[in-house]
Structures are given as C-alpha cells and as structure tokens.
Coordinates of C-alpha atoms in Angstrom, one line a residue:
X25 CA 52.5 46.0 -13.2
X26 CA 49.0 46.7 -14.1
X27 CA 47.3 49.8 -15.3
X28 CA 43.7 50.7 -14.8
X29 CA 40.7 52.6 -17.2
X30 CA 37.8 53.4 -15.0
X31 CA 37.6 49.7 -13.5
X32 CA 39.1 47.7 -16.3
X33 CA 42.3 46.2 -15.6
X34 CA 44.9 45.4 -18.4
X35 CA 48.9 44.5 -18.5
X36 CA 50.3 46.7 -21.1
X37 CA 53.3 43.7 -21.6
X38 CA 50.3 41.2 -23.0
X39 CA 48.8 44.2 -25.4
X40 CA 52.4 44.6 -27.0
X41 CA 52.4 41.0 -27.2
X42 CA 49.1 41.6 -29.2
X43 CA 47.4 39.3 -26.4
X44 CA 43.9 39.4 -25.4
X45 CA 42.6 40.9 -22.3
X46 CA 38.9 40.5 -20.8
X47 CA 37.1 42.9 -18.4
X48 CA 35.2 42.2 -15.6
X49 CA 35.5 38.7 -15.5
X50 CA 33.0 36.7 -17.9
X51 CA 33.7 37.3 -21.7
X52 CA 29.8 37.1 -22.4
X53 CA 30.4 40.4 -20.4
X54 CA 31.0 44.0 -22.5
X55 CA 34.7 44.8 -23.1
X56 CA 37.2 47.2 -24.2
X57 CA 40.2 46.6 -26.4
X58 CA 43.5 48.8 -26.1
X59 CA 44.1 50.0 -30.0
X60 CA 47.4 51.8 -29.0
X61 CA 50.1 51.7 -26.6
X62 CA 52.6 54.4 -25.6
X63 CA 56.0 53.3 -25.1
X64 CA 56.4 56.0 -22.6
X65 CA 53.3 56.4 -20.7
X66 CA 51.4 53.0 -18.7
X67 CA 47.9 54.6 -20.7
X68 CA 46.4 54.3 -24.2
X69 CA 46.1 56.7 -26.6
X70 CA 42.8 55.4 -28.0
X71 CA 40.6 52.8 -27.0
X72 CA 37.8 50.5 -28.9
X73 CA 34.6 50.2 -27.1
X74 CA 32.8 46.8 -28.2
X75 CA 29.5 45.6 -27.4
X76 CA 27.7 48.6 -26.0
X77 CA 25.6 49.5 -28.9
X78 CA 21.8 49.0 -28.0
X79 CA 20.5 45.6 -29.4
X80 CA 18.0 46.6 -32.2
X81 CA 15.8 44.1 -33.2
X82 CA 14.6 44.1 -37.1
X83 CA 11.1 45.6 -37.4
X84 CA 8.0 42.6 -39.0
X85 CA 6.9 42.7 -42.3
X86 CA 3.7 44.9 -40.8
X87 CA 6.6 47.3 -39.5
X88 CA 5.8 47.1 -36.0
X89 CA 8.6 45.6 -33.6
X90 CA 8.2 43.4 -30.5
X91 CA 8.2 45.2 -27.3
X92 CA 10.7 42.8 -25.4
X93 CA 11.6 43.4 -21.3
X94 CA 14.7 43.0 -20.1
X95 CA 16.4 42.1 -16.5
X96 CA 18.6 45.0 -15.4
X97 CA 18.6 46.6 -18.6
X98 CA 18.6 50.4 -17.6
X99 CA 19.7 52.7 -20.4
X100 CA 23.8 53.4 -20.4
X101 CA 24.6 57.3 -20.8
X102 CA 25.5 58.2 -24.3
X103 CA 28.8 59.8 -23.0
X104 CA 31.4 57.1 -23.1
X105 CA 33.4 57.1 -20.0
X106 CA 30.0 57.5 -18.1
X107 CA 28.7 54.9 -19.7
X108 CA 31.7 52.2 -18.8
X109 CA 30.9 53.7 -15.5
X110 CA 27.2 53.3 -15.3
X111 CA 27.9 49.7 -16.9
X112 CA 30.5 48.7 -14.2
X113 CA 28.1 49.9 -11.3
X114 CA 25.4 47.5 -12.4
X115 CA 27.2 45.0 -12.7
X116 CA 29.3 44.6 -9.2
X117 CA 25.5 45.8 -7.6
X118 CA 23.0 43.4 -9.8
X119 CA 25.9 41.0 -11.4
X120 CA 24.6 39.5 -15.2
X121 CA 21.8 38.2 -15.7
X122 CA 22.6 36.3 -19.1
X123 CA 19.1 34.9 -19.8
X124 CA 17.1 38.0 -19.4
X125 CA 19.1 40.6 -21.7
X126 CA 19.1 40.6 -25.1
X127 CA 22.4 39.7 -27.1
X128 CA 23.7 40.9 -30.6
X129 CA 23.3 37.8 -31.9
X130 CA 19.5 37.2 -32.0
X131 CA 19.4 40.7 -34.5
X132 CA 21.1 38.6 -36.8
X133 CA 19.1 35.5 -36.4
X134 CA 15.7 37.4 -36.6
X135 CA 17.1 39.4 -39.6
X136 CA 17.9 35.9 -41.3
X137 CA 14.6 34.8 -40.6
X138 CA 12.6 37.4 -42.3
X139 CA 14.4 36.7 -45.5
X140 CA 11.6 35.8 -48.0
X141 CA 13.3 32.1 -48.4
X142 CA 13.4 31.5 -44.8
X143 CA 9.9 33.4 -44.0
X144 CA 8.3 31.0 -46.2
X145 CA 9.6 27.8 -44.4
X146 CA 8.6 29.0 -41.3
X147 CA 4.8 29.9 -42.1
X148 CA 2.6 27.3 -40.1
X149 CA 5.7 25.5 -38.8
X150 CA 6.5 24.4 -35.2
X151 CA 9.9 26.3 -33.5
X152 CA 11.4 25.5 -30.8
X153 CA 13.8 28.2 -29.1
X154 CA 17.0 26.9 -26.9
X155 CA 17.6 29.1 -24.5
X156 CA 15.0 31.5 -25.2
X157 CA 16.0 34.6 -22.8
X158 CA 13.9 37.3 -23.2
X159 CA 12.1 35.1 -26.2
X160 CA 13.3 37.3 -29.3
X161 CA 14.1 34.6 -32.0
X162 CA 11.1 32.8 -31.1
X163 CA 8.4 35.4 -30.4
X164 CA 9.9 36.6 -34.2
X165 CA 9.4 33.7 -35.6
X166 CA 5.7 33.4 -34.5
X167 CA 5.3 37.2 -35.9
X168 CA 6.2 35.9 -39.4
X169 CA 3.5 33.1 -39.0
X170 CA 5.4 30.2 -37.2
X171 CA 2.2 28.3 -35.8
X172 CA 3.1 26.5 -32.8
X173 CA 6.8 27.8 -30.8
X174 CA 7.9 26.7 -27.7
X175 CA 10.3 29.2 -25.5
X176 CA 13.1 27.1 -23.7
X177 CA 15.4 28.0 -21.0
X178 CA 17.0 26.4 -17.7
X179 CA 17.5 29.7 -16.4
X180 CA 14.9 29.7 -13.5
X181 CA 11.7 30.9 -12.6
X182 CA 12.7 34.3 -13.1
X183 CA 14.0 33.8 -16.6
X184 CA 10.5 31.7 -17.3
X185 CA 8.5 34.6 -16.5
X186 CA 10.1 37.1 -18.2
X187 CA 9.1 34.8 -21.4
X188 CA 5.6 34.4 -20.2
X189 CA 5.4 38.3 -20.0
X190 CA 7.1 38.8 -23.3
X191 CA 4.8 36.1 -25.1
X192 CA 1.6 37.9 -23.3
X193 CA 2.8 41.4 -23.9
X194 CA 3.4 40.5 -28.2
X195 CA 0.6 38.5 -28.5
X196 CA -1.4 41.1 -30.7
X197 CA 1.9 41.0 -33.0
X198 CA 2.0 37.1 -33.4
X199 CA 0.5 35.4 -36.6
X200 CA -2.8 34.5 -36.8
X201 CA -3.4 30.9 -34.8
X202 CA -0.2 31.1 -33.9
X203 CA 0.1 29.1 -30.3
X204 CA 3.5 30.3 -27.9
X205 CA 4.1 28.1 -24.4
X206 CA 7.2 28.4 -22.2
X207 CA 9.2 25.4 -21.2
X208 CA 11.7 24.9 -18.4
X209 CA 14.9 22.8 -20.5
X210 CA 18.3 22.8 -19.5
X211 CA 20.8 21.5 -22.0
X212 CA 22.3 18.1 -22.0
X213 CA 18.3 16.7 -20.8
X214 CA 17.7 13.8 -22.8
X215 CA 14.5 12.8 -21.7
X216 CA 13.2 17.1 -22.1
X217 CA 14.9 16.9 -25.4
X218 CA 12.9 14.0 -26.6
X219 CA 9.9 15.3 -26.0
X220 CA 10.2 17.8 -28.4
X221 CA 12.4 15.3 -31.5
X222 CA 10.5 14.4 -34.4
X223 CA 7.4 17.2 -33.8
X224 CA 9.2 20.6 -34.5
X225 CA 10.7 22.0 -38.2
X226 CA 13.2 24.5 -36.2
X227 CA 15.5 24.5 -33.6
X228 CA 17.0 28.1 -32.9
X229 CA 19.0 29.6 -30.8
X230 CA 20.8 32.8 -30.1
X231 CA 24.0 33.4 -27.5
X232 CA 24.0 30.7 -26.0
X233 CA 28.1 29.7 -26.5
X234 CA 29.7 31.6 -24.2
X235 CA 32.0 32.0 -20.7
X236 CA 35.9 32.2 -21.3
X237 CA 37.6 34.4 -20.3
X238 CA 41.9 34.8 -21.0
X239 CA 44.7 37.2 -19.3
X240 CA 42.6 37.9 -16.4
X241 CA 44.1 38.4 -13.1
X242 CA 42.0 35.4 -11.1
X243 CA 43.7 32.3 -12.6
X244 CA 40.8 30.1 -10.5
X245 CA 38.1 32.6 -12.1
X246 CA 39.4 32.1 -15.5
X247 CA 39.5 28.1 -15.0
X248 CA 36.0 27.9 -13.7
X249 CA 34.5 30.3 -16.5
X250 CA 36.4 28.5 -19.5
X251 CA 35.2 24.5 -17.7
X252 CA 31.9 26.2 -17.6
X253 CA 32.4 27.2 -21.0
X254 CA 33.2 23.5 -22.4
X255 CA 30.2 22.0 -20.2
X256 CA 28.0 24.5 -22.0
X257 CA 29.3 23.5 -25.7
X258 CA 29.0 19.9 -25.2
X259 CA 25.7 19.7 -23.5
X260 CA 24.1 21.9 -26.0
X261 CA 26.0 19.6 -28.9
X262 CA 24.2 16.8 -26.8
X263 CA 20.8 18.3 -27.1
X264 CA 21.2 18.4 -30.7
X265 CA 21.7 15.2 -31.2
X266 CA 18.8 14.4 -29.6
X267 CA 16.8 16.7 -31.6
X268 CA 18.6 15.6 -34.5
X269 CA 19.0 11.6 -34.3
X270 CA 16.3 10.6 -31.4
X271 CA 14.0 7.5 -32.6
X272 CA 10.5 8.5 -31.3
X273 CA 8.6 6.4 -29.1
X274 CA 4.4 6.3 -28.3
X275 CA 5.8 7.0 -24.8
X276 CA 7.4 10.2 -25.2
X277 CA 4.8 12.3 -26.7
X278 CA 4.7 15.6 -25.2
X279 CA 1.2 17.4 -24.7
X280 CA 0.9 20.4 -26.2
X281 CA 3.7 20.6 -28.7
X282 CA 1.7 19.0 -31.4
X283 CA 1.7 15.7 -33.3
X284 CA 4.4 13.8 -34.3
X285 CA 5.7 14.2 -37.9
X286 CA 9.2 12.5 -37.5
X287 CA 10.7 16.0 -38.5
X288 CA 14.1 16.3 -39.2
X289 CA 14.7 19.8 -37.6
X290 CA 16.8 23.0 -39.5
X291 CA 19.0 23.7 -36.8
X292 CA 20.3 27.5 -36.6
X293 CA 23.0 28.8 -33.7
X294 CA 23.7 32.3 -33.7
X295 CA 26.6 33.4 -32.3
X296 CA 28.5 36.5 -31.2
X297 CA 32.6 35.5 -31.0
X298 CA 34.1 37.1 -28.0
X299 CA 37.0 36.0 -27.4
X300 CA 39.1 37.4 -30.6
X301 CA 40.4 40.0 -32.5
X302 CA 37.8 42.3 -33.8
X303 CA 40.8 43.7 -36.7
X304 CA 41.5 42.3 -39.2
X305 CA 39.7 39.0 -41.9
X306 CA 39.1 35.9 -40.1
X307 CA 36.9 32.9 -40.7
X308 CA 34.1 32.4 -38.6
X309 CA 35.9 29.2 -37.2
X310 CA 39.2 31.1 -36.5
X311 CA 40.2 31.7 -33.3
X312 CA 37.1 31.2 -31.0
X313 CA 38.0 28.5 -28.6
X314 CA 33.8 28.2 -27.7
X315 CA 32.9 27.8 -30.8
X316 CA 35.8 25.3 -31.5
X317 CA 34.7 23.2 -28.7
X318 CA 31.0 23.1 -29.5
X319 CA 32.1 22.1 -33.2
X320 CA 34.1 19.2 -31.7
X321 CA 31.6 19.0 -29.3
X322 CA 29.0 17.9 -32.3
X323 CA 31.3 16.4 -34.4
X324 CA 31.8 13.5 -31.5
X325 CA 28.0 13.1 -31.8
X326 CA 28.1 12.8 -35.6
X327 CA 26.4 16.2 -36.3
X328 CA 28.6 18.6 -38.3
X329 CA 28.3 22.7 -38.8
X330 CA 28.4 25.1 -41.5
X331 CA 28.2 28.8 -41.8
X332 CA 25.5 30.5 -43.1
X333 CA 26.4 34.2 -42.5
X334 CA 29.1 36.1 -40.8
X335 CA 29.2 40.0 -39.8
X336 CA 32.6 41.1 -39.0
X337 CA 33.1 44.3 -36.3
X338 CA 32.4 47.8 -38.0
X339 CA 33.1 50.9 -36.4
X340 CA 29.6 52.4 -35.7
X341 CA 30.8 55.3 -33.8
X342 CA 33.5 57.7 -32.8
X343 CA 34.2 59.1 -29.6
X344 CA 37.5 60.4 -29.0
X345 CA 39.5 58.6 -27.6
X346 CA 37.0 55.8 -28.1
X347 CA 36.3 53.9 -31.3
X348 CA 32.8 51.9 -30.7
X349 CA 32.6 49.1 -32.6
X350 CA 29.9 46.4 -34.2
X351 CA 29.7 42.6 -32.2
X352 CA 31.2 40.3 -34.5
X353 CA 28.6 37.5 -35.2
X354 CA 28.0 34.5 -37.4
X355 CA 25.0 32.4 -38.1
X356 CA 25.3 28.7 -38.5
X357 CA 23.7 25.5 -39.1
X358 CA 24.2 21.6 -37.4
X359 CA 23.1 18.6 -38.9
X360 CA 23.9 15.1 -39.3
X361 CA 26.9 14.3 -40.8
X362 CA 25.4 12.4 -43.9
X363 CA 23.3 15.3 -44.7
X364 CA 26.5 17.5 -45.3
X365 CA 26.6 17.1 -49.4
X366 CA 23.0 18.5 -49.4
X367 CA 24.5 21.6 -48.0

C-alpha cells in the first residue's frame, strides 16, 4: 500500500527499511525524503525538502554576477507545500528541460574557479564547456579572463540558443578579448571531440551525470532512466578520452577554436549525488551508482578520478514540518592514469 504527499508517492515498508524513494520519476528531478515514520499513522511527521533552494551563482571579482535565462524556470512560492505544488504542475505541463536550468553543481564549480590558484590558470586560456546548459561554468570562466571558451551541448536548437543569448546578454561582463562561440556536441562524438583535443587548457563541466531513479512504482520507467543513466556515464568517459589521449592530425583542425598547442587539458566534473542518503558522513564515491559507473566508465579508458572538493547537505532552512536542505555536491578531476602520482 502506498501513501501520498501532495503528488509524491512513497511505500512506508521501504522508508523503515531505510530504502530510497524518488519523486516524479527522473532523479535529476527535485525530491523529498521522509525523516520520520509513525508506526500508527500511513503519514510522516516531518519531511526533508532537498533541492529547491534557488541556484545562486558566486558574484566576479568586479562584484557583478552574470544575468543567466533559464527554460521554464518561473519562481516557486516560498511557502512549502505550495511550492511542491507549483513544482509538480510545471513539471507534468512543461516536463524538464535538463539543459536549460541551472543545477547546484555549477555554484560549486564557478566558486572553485575564482579561487586565486585556479583564476590564475585560467587567464588567457582556452575552455571548453561539456554540456554547457544555460553556459554558467563557461561564461564564468571568460569573466575571470579565460580568452577563447567554447559552449557545448547536444541538447538541440533550443538549448543552443539559450547559450547564444546568455553569451550575448554577458558579454559586457566577459574579460577583455575574451572570444565565446557555441557548439552543437553530443557526448560519445569522436570526430566533434577531436576537433577540440590538443587546442584547449580546460575541459569543464557541471551536472551532467545523472537519470536513476530506485523504488519507483514504473519498473520499465526505472529501467529506461538507470540504461540511460549508464549510456550517459560511458559516453561522456569516452569524450574524455578523446580530449585526454587523441593524437592530433593536420586534418582535424577546427576553425575558430584557435591553434594547436598539443594541450593536455585539466579536466573538472562537478557533480550533485542524487541518489543517496543526505544523513550522515560519506565519501564522495560512496553510494552513488552514476558516479560509480562513470568512474568505471573512465577507468576502462585508462583515465582515472580524484576529488577535489565535496559539500555534504546542510539544513538551510526550517519549515515545519519541512526541513530544507543543501544539494550534496563534489567537484572532481580525470586524467590519465599515469598522471595519477602528480596528483
């Protein structure tokens, strides 16, 4: 027997088992977590909101902060349960539009990035962006002085133009010279990947591993989102190899990215883990079956990853009877398996 919260479906049996359950379908989708159970009543007592905080981007050096649009990204009511309404509505009328919201994650990644050490690499370098979005970690990066960045995504016209608009709309923000183009890439393209291996210092990239879902009620839905999930891992482990390994040939030169300097890219991934507990310590490895199969994704290609940072949940707010808590992220690095001592 199931009981319902405004939408949400859950089976109290698999929350006393201390099992996992995901809402709405997709896990790169917002969520709640049961905290308590009664033993009497099919209801919680208390509930943990996660993922509905506004995505805040860290402000430049100057203090200003990009002006980013979003797809579908109408404000949620501050009052909880009409916000898991408002939230619920959009999403069985307009469905998720992945590539043109912005994610926890990339706050990390651009907060990383304006770290004096890493602001100084970036200064007159050449970024690329995998699956750019809305163009946040990129359109950052050329803020602190990146000179040349190129915005990827496979997401469609309508994911390419938001980019162009974003890039247009921050251009008064980027560094001086600093050149921005938009790209149509999917991951797992060789020959688009090559174009780009050998001419850029960064690869970057912000929630991009995502799609399983567990305990939900549609057994095919849940098979299709966690073989989508895999696909995802490996052919983004595949592009990094490319990026990472790829001998460069006279014939593969790509116009407008610049010249070839036979770069051996820093390769960053930030990530938010969905699938897991947000109480308690864990390692950012622990319990994220994504994230595992991306590692053993790369690790089949010879490329190997490390953490950099990780940023466990927080409670941010309460709400009785909701707790709203923090995304739990990590930042990480791939390379190539023989550069692992240097790390």
């Amino acid at each position: 027997m199931f009981c319902s919260f405004i939408g949400f479906s859950f089976s109290p049996l698999s929350h006393l088992r201390g099992e996992r359950a995901c809402g709405v379908g997709d896990m790169r989708r917002r969520r709640l977590r049961w905290l308590a159970l009664s033993a009497v009543l099919p209801v919680a007592r208390s509930f943990d909101v996660y993922g509905f905080e506004p995505v805040r981007l860290p402000p430049l050096p100057s203090g200003a902060y990009l002006a980013l649009e979003q797809v579908h990204a109408a404000p949620l009511p501050s009052d909880t349960v009409e916000m898991l309404r408002s939230y619920l509505r959009s999403v069985r009328h307009d469905g998720e539009i992945a590539g043109g919201r912005l994610w926890p994650a990339v706050s990390l990644l651009c907060s990383w990035l304006g770290e004096p050490a890493q602001a100084e690499r970036l200064y007159g370098s050449h970024v690329l962006e995998l699956g750019a979005g809305v163009g946040a970690g990129g359109l950052y990066a050329a803020a602190l002085g990146a000179r040349h960045v190129t915005l990827t995504d496979g997401g469609g016209e309508e994911v390419l133009s938001l980019l162009r608009r974003n890039a247009n709309a921050n251009a008064g923000l980027l560094g001086e010279g600093a050149h921005v183009c938009v790209s149509n890439m999917k991951f797992g393209d060789r020959h688009a990947a090559l174009l780009y291996a050998g001419r850029v210092d960064w690869v970057i990239c912000a929630d991009v591993l995502y799609g399983e879902c567990q305990s939900g009620s549609d057994q095919n839905a849940e098979d299709e989102a966690w073989q989508d999930a895999r696909t995802r891992a490996n052919e983004l482990a595949e592009t990094m190899d490319y990026l990472l390994h790829a001998q460069i040939s006279g014939g593969e030169q790509a116009s407008g990215v610049g010249e070839v300097t036979a770069n051996v890219p820093r390769v960053i991934v930030a990530h938010e883990h969905r699938e897991r507990s947000i109480h308690g310590p864990l390692r950012w490895n622990e319990d994220d079956p994504t994230l595992s199969e991306f590692i053993e994704a790369a690790a089949r290609r010879g490329l190997c990853v490390r953490e950099i940072r990780s940023e466990r949940p927080q409670v941010l707010r309460n709400d009785p009877p909701f707790r709203h808590w923090s995304a739990d992220l990590s930042l990480l690095e791939v390379g190539k398996e023989e550069h692992k001592r240097q790390w």
